[in-house]
Structures are given as structure tokens and as C-alpha cells.
PDB file of C-alpha atoms in Angstrom:
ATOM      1  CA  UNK I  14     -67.498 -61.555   7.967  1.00  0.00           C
ATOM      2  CA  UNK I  15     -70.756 -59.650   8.540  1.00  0.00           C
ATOM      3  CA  UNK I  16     -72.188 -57.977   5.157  1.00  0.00           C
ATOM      4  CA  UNK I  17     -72.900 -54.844   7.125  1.00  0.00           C
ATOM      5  CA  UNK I  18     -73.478 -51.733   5.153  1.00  0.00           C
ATOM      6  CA  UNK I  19     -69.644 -50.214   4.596  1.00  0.00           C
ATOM      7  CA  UNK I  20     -69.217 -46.254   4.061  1.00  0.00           C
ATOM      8  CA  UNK I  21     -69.700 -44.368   1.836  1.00  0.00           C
ATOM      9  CA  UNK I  22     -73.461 -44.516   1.957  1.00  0.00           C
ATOM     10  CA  UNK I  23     -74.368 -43.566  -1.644  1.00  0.00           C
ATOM     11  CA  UNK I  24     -78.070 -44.010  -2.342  1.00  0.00           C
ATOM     12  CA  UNK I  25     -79.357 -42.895   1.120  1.00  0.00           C
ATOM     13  CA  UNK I  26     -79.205 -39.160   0.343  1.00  0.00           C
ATOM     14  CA  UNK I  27     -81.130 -36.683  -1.653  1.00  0.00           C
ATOM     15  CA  UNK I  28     -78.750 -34.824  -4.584  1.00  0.00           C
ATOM     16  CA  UNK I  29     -77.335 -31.983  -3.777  1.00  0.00           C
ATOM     17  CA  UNK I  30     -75.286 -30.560  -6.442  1.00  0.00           C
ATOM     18  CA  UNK I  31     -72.371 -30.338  -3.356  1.00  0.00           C
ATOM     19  CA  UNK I  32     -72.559 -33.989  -3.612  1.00  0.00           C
ATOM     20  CA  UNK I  33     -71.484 -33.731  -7.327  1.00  0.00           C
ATOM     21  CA  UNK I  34     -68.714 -31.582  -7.007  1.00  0.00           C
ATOM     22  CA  UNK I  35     -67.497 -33.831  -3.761  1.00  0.00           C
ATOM     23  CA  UNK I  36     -67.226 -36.973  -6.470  1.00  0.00           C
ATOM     24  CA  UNK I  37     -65.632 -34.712  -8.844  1.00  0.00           C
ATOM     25  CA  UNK I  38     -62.838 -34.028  -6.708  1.00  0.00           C
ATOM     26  CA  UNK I  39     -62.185 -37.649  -6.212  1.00  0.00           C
ATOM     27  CA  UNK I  40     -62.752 -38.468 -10.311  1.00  0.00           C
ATOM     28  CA  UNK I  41     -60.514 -35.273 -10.950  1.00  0.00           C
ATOM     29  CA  UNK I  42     -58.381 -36.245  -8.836  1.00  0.00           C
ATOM     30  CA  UNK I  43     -57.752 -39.961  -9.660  1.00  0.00           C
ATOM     31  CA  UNK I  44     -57.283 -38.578 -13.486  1.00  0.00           C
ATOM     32  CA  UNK I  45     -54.953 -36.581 -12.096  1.00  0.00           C
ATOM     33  CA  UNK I  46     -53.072 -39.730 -10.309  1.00  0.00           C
ATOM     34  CA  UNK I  47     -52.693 -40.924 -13.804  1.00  0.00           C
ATOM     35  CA  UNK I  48     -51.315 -37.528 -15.055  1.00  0.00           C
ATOM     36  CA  UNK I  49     -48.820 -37.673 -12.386  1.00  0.00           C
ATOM     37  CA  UNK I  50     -47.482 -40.828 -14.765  1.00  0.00           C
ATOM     38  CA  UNK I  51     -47.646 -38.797 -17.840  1.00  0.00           C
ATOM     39  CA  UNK I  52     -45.359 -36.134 -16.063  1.00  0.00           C
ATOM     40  CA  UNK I  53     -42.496 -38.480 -15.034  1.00  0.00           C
ATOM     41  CA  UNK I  54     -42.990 -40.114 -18.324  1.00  0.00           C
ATOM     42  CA  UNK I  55     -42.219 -36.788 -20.002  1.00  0.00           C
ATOM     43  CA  UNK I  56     -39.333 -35.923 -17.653  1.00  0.00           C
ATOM     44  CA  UNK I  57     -37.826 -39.213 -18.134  1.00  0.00           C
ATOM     45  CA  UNK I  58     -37.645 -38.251 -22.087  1.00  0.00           C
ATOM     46  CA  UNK I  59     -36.346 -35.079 -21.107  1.00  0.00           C
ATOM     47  CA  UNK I  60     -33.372 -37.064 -19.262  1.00  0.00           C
ATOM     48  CA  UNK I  61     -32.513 -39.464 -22.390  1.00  0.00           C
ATOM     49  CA  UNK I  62     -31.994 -36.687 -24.602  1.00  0.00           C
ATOM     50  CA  UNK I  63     -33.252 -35.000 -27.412  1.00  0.00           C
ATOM     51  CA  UNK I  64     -34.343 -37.770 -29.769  1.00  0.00           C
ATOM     52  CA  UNK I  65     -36.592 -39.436 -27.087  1.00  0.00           C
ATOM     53  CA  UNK I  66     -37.993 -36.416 -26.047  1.00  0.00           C
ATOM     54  CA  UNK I  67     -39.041 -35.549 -30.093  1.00  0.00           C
ATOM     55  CA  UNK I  68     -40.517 -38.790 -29.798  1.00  0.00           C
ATOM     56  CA  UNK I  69     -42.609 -37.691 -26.498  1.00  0.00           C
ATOM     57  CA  UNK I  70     -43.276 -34.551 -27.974  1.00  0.00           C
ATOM     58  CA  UNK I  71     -45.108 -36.512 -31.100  1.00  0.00           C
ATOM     59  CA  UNK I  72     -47.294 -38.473 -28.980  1.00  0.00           C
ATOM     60  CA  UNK I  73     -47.922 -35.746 -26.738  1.00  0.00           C
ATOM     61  CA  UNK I  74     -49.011 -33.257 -29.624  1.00  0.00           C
ATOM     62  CA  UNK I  75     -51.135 -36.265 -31.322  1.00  0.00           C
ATOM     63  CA  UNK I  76     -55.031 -35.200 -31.038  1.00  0.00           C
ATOM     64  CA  UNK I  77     -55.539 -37.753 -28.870  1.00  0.00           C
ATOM     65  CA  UNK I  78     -53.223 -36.791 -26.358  1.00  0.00           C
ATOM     66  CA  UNK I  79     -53.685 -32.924 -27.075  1.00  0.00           C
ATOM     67  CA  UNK I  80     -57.730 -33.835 -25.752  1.00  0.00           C
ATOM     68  CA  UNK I  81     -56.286 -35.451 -22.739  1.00  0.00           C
ATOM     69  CA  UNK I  82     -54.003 -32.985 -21.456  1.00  0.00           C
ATOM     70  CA  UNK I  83     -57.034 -30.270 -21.910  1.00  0.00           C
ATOM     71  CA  UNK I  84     -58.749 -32.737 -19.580  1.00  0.00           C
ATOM     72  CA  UNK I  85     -56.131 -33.173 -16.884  1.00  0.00           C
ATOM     73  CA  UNK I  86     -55.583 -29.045 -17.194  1.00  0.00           C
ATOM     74  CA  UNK I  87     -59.063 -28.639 -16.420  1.00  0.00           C
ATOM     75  CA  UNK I  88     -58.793 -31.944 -13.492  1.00  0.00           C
ATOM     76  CA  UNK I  89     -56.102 -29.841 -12.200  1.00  0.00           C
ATOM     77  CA  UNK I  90     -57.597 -26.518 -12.082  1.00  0.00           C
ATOM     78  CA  UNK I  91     -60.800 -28.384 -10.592  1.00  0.00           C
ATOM     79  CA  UNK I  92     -58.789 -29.885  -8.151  1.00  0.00           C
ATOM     80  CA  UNK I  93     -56.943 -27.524  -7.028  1.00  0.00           C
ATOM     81  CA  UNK I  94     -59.858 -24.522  -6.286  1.00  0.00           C
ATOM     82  CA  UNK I  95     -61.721 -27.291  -4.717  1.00  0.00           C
ATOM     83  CA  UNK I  96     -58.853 -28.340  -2.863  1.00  0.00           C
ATOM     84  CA  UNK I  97     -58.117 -24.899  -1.456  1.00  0.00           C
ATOM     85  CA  UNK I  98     -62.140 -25.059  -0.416  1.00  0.00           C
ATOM     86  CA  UNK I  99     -61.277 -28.394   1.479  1.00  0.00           C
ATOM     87  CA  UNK I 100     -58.436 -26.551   3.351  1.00  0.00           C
ATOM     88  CA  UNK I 101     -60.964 -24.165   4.250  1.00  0.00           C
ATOM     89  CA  UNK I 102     -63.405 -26.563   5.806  1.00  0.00           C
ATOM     90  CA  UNK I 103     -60.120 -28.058   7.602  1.00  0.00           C
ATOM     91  CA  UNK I 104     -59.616 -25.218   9.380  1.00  0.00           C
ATOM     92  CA  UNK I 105     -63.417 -24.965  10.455  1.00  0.00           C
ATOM     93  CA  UNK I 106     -63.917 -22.060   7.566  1.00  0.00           C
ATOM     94  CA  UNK I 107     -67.470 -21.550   6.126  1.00  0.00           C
ATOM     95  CA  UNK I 108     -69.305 -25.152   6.837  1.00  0.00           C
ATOM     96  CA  UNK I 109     -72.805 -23.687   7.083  1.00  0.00           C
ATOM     97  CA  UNK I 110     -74.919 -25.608   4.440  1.00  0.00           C
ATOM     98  CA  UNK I 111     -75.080 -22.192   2.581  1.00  0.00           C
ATOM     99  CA  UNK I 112     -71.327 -21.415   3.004  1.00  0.00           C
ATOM    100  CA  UNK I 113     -70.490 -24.057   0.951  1.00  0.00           C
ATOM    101  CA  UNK I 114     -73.123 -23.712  -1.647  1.00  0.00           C
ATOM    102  CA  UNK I 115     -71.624 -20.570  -2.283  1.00  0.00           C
ATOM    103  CA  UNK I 116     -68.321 -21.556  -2.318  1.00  0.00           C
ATOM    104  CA  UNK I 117     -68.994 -24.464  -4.165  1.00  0.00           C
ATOM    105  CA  UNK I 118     -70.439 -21.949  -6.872  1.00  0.00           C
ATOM    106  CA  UNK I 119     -67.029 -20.538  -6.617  1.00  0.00           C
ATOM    107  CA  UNK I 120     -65.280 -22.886  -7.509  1.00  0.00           C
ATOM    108  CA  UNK I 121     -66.864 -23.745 -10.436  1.00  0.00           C
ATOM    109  CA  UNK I 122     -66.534 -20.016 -11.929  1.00  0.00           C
ATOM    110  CA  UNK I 123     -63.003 -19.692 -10.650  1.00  0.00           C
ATOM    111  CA  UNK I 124     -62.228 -23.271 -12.485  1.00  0.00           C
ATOM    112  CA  UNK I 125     -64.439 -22.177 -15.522  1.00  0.00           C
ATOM    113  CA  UNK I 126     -62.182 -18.904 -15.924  1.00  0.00           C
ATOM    114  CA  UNK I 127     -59.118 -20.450 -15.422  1.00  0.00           C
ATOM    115  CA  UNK I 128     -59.699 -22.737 -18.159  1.00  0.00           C
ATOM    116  CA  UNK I 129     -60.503 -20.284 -20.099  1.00  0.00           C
ATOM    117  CA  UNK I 130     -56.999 -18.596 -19.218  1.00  0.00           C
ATOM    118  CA  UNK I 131     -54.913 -21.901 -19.807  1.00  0.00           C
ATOM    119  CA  UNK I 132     -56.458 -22.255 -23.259  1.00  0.00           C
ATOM    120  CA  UNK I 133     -55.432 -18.598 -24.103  1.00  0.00           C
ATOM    121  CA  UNK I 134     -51.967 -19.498 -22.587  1.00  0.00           C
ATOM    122  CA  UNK I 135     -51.681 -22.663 -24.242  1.00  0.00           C
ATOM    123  CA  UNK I 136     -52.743 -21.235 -27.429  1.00  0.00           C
ATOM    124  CA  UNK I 137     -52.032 -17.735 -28.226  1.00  0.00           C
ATOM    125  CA  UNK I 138     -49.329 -16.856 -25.714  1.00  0.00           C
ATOM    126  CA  UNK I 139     -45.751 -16.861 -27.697  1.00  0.00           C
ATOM    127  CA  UNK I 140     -43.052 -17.747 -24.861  1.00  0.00           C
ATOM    128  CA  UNK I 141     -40.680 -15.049 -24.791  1.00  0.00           C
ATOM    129  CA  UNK I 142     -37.902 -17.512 -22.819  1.00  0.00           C
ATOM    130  CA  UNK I 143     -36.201 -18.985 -26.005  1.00  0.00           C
TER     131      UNK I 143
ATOM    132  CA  UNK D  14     -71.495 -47.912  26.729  1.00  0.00           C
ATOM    133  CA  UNK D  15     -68.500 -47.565  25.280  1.00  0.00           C
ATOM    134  CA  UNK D  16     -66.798 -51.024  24.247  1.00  0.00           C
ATOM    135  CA  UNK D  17     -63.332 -48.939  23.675  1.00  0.00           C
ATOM    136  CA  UNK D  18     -60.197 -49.941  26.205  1.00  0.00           C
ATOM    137  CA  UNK D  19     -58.904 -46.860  28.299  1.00  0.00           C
ATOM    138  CA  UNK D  20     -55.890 -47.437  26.871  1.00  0.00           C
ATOM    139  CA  UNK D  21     -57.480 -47.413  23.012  1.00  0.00           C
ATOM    140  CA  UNK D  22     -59.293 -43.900  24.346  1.00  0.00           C
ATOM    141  CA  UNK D  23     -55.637 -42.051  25.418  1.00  0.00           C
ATOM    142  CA  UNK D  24     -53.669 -42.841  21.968  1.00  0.00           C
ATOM    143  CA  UNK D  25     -56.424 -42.229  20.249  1.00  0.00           C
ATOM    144  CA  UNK D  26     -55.655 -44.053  17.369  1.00  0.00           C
ATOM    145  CA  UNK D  27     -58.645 -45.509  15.846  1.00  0.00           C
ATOM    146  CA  UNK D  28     -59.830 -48.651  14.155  1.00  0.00           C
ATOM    147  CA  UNK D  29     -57.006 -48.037  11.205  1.00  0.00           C
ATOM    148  CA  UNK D  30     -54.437 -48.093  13.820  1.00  0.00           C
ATOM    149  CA  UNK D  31     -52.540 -44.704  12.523  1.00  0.00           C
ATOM    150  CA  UNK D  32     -55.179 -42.105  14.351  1.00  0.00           C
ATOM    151  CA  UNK D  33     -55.347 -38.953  12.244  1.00  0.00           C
ATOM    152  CA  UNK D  34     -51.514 -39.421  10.652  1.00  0.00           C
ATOM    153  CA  UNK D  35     -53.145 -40.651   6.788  1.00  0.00           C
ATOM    154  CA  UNK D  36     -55.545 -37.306   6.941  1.00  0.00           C
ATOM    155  CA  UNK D  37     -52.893 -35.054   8.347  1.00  0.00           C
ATOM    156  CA  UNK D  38     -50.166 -35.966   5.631  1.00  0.00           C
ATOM    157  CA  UNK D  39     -53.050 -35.467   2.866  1.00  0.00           C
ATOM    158  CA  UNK D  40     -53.521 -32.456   4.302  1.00  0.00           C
ATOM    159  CA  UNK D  41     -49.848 -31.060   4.624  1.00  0.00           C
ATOM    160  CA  UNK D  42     -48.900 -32.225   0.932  1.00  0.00           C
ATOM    161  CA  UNK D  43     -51.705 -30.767  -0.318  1.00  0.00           C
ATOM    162  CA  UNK D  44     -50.874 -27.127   1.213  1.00  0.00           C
ATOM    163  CA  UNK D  45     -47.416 -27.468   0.151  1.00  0.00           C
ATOM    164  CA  UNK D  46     -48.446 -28.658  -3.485  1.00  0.00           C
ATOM    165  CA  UNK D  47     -50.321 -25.002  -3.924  1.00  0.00           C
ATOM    166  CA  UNK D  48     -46.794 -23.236  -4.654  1.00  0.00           C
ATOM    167  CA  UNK D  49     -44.556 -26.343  -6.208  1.00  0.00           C
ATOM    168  CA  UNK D  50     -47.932 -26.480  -8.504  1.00  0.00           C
ATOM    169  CA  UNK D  51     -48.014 -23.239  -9.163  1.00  0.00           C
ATOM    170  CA  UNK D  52     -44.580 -22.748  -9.860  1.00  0.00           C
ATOM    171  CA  UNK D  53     -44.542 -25.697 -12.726  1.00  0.00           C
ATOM    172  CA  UNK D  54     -47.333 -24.747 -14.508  1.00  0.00           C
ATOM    173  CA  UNK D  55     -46.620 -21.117 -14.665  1.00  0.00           C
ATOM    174  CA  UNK D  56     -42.727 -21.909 -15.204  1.00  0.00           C
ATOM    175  CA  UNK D  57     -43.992 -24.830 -18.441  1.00  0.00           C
ATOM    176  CA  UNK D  58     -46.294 -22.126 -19.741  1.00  0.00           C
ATOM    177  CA  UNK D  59     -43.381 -19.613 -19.941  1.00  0.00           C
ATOM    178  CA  UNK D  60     -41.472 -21.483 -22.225  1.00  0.00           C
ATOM    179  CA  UNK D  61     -41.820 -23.359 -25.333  1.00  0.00           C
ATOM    180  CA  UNK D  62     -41.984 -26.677 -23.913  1.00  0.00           C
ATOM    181  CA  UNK D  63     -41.779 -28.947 -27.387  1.00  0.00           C
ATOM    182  CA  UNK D  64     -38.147 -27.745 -27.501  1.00  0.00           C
ATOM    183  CA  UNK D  65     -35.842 -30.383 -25.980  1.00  0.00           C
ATOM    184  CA  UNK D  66     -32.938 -27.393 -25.606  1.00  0.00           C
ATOM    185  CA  UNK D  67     -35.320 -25.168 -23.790  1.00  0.00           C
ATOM    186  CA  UNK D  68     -36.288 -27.288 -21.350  1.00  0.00           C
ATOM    187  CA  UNK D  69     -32.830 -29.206 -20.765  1.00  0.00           C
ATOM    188  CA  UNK D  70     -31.513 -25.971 -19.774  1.00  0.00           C
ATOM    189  CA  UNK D  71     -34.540 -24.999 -17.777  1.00  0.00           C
ATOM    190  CA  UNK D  72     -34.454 -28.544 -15.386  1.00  0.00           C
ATOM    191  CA  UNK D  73     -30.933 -28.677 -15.247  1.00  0.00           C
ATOM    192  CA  UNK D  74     -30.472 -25.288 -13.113  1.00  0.00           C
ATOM    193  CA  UNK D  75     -30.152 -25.672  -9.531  1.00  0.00           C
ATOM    194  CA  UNK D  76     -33.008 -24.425  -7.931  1.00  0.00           C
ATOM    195  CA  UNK D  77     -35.548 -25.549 -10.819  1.00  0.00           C
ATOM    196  CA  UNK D  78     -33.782 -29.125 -10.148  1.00  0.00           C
ATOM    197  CA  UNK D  79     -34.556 -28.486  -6.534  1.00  0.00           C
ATOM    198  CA  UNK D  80     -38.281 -27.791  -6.661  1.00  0.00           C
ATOM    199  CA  UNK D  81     -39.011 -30.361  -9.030  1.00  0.00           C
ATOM    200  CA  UNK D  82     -37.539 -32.483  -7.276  1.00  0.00           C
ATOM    201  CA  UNK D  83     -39.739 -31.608  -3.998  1.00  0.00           C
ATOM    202  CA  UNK D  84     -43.032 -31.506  -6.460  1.00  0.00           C
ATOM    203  CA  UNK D  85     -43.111 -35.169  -7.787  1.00  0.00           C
ATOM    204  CA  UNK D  86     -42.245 -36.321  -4.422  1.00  0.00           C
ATOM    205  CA  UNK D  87     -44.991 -34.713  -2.722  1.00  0.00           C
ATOM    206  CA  UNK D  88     -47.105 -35.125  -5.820  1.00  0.00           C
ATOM    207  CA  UNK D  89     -45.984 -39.096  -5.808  1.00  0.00           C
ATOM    208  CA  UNK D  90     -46.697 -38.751  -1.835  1.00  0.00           C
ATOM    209  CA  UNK D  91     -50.439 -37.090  -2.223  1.00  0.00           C
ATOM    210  CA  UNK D  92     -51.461 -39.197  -4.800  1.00  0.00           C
ATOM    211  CA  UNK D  93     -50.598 -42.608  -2.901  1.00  0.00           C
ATOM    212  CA  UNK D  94     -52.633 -41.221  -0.372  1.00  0.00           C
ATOM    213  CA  UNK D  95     -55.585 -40.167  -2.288  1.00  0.00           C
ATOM    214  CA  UNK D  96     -55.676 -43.486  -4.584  1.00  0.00           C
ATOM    215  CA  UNK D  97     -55.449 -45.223  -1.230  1.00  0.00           C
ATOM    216  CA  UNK D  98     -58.704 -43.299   0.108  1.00  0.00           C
ATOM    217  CA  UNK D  99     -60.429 -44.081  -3.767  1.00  0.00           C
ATOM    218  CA  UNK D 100     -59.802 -48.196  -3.154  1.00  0.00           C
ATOM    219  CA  UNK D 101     -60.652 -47.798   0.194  1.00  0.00           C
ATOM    220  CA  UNK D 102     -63.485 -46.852  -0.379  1.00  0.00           C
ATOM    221  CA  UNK D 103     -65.497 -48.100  -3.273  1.00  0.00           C
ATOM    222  CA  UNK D 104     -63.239 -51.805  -3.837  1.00  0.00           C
ATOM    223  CA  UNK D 105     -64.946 -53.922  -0.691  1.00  0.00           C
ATOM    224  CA  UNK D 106     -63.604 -57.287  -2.112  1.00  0.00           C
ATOM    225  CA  UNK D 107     -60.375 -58.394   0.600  1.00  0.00           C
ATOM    226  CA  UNK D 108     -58.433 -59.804  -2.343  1.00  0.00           C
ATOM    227  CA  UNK D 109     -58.990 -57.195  -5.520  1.00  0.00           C
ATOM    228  CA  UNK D 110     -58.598 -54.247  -2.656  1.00  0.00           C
ATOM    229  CA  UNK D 111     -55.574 -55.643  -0.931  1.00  0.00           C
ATOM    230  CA  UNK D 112     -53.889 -56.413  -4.612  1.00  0.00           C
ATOM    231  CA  UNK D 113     -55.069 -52.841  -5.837  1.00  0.00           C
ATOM    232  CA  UNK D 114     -53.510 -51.048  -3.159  1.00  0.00           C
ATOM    233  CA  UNK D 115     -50.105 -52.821  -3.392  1.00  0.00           C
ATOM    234  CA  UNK D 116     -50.204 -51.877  -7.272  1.00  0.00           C
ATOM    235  CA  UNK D 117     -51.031 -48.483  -6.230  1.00  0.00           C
ATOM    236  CA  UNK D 118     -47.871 -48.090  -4.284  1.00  0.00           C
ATOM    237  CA  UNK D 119     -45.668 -49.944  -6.375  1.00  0.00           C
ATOM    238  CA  UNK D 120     -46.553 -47.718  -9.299  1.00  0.00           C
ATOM    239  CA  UNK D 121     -46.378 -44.178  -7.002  1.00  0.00           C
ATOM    240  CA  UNK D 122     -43.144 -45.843  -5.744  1.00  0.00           C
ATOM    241  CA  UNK D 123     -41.653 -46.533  -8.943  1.00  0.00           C
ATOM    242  CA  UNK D 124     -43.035 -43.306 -10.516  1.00  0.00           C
ATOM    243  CA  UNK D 125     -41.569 -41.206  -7.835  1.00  0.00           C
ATOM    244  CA  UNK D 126     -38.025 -43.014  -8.460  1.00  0.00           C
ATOM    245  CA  UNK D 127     -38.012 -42.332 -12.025  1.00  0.00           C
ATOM    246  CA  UNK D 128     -38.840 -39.193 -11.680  1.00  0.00           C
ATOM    247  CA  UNK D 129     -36.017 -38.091  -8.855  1.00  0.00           C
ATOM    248  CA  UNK D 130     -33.644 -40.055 -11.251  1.00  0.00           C
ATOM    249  CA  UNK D 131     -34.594 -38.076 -14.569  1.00  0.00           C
ATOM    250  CA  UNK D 132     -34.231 -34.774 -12.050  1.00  0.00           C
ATOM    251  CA  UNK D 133     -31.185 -36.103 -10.817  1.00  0.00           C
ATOM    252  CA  UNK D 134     -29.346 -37.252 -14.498  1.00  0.00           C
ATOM    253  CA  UNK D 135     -30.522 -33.575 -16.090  1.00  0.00           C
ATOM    254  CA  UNK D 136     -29.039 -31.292 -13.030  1.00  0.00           C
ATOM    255  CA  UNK D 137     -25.702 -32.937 -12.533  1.00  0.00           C
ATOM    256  CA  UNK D 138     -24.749 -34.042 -15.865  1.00  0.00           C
TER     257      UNK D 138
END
């Protein structure tokens, strides 16, 4: 086979910060692959009962873990403004070099505050469904 | 010039052989992952999820049974697809990207599985 240059084209292009939050979605997003394992892990221990799922709960509220599920909440969050900015571009919305500067900006207050939001939730927020 | 058959030009189905059907499906999990999303983390949030009782009772009714069940499929179904864009992408080796993406959908396969079958066992037990 040829060794012809294969896409993407990394180091031909000047940085934008777009570019950065275009990789992020991927890296976010592959985390988030592995979170997707994590979930069926922890609704597997919900289906063998209530000793297995103590056991889950253990790991899951270890500091370790407790660090990685802040990071796959704030993947998610990421992931999913960003996403909704994709959808945009999809449709043909707001594709001007400044249009997505702007959104871009966006997204990263809308991710920032929502973060902020989860952490409150996850935190302070007593659930009232007992 | 264009080296492209007529025939190659009317189905319009690229060099991958599938036309726009991998983008499309990326695209139409991801829209329908905004509410199932949603829906789970605001549902989680609501309750006091370290209690086994709590959230027994919470995946065994119906309609949360339902929508989880549509959210790891589609979740299992996106992330095949965006894993398979990741490899595509950055793993040039034949061999490490052809074993890779078998891995990748034996894992989403089997994760999806387990996950229907942990639905399944809380909502009709």
C-alpha cells in the first residue's frame, strides 16, 4: 500500500481554540464510552441484589472512583452542550467562522455552570424520594 | 475527470460502501439520547442512589424499565459508532485497527446485553 498522508491532517493547521474543543468532544466522549461500562456495571449490581450492590456502592464512593465520576459528569455535560452545537451545524445552523467561536464560548460557560449545578446536586441536595 | 462509475455516482455510496448511513445513525441516536439522558440523570439525582431499596423500586416500574431500557441501547448504539470513528481515525496499522474495532463491538455488544438483562431481571421479577 501507498504511505499517502491519511485524514485527519493534524499538524497542517494553525490552533484555533475551536480545534481544542473539537478533540475534546472526541476525548470526552471516548471517557464517556468507558462510563457507559461503569453504568451497566452498576445496573448489573442493582439486578443481583442488595449485597452486590453495597459492594458497588463501596467502590463507587471510594475517592478514587468519587474523582472519576466528577470527571465523566463533567465529560457528559461537555459532551452533551457540544453535541447539541454539532446538531446545529447538521442542520446548516451558525457555521460562519465567528458563529462558532461564539458558540463554542457557549459551550464552555453553559458546561462550566452546569458543573457547577451537578456538584451542588450531588452534594447538598437531600433527595426527598425515600 | 472523474474516475467514479455512473453507477458508483447514482447510489451514492462512497468509498466505505454504506454512503451517509454510519453519520446519519450517529446523528439520530444522538438527538434521541438528549431526553433518555436527561431523564436518567435528573431521575438518579432525585433519589438517594447508594440505597439498594430505592433504586430496586425505582428500575423495576414499568415505564422507568422502559426508558432505560431504550437509553443503554442507544447509548451502547452511539458509542459503537463513535469508538468506531476514534480507531478509524487515529489507529492506521491494518492489524491493531481491524482487532480494535472487533473488541470495540464485542464489548458495546456484550455491554448492551448485560445491561437489557439487568433491566429485564429487576422489572419482571
Amino acid at each position: 500500500m501507498t504511505q499517502r498522508p491519511l485524514s485527519p491532517h493534524l499538524g497542517v493547521y494553525k490552533f484555533a481554540y475551536t480545534m481544542a474543543l473539537s478533540i475534546l468532544h472526541r476525548i470526552m466522549g471516548s471517557a464517556l464510552s468507558v462510563g457507559f461500562l461503569v453504568l451497566v456495571w452498576w445496573l448489573m449490581a442493582v439486578a443481583q441484589g442488595p449485597d452486590a450492590y453495597a459492594a458497588a456502592i463501596e467502590v463507587l464512593r471510594s475517592g478514587f472512583f468519587k474523582l472519576l465520576l466528577g470527571g465523566w459528569a463533567l465529560a457528559f455535560i461537555y459532551h452533551f452542550c457540544n453535541g447539541i452545537r454539532h446538531l446545529f451545524w447538521d442542520a446548516g445552523v451558525g457555521l460562519e467562522r465567528h458563529q462558532a467561536r461564539r458558540s463554542g464560548a457557549v459551550v464552555v460557560v453553559a458546561t462550566l455552570v452546569l458543573f457547577a449545578l451537578f456538584i451542588c446536586a450531588a452534594y447538598c441536595y437531600v433527595p426527598v424520594t425515600e | 475527470m472523474s474516475l467514479r462509475t455512473p453507477l458508483g455516482k447514482v447510489l451514492g455510496h462512497g468509498s466505505a460502501g454504506d454512503g451517509v448511513s454510519h453519520w446519519w445513525q450517529q446523528r439520530v441516536t444522538a438527538i434521541a439520547l438528549i431526553p433518555l439522558t436527561l431523564w436518567f440523570v435528573i431521575g438518579l439525582l432525585r433519589r438517594s442512589a447508594g440505597k439498594f431499596e430505592v433504586m430496586q423500586d425505582w428500575l423495576s416500574q414499568p415505564w422507568t424499565a422502559l426508558l432505560a431500557l431504550l437509553l443503554v441501547v442507544t447509548l451502547a448504539w452511539h458509542s459503537k459508532l463513535g469508538v468506531q470513528v476514534v480507531i478509524e481515525d487515529y489507529v492506521h496499522a491494518k492489524g491493531a485497527k481491524t482487532t480494535m474495532l472487533l473488541l470495540s463491538t464485542f464489548i458495546h455488544f456484550a455491554a448492551a446485553v448485560a445491561g437489557i438483562f439487568a433491566i429485564l431481571r429487576l422489572a419482571l421479577s
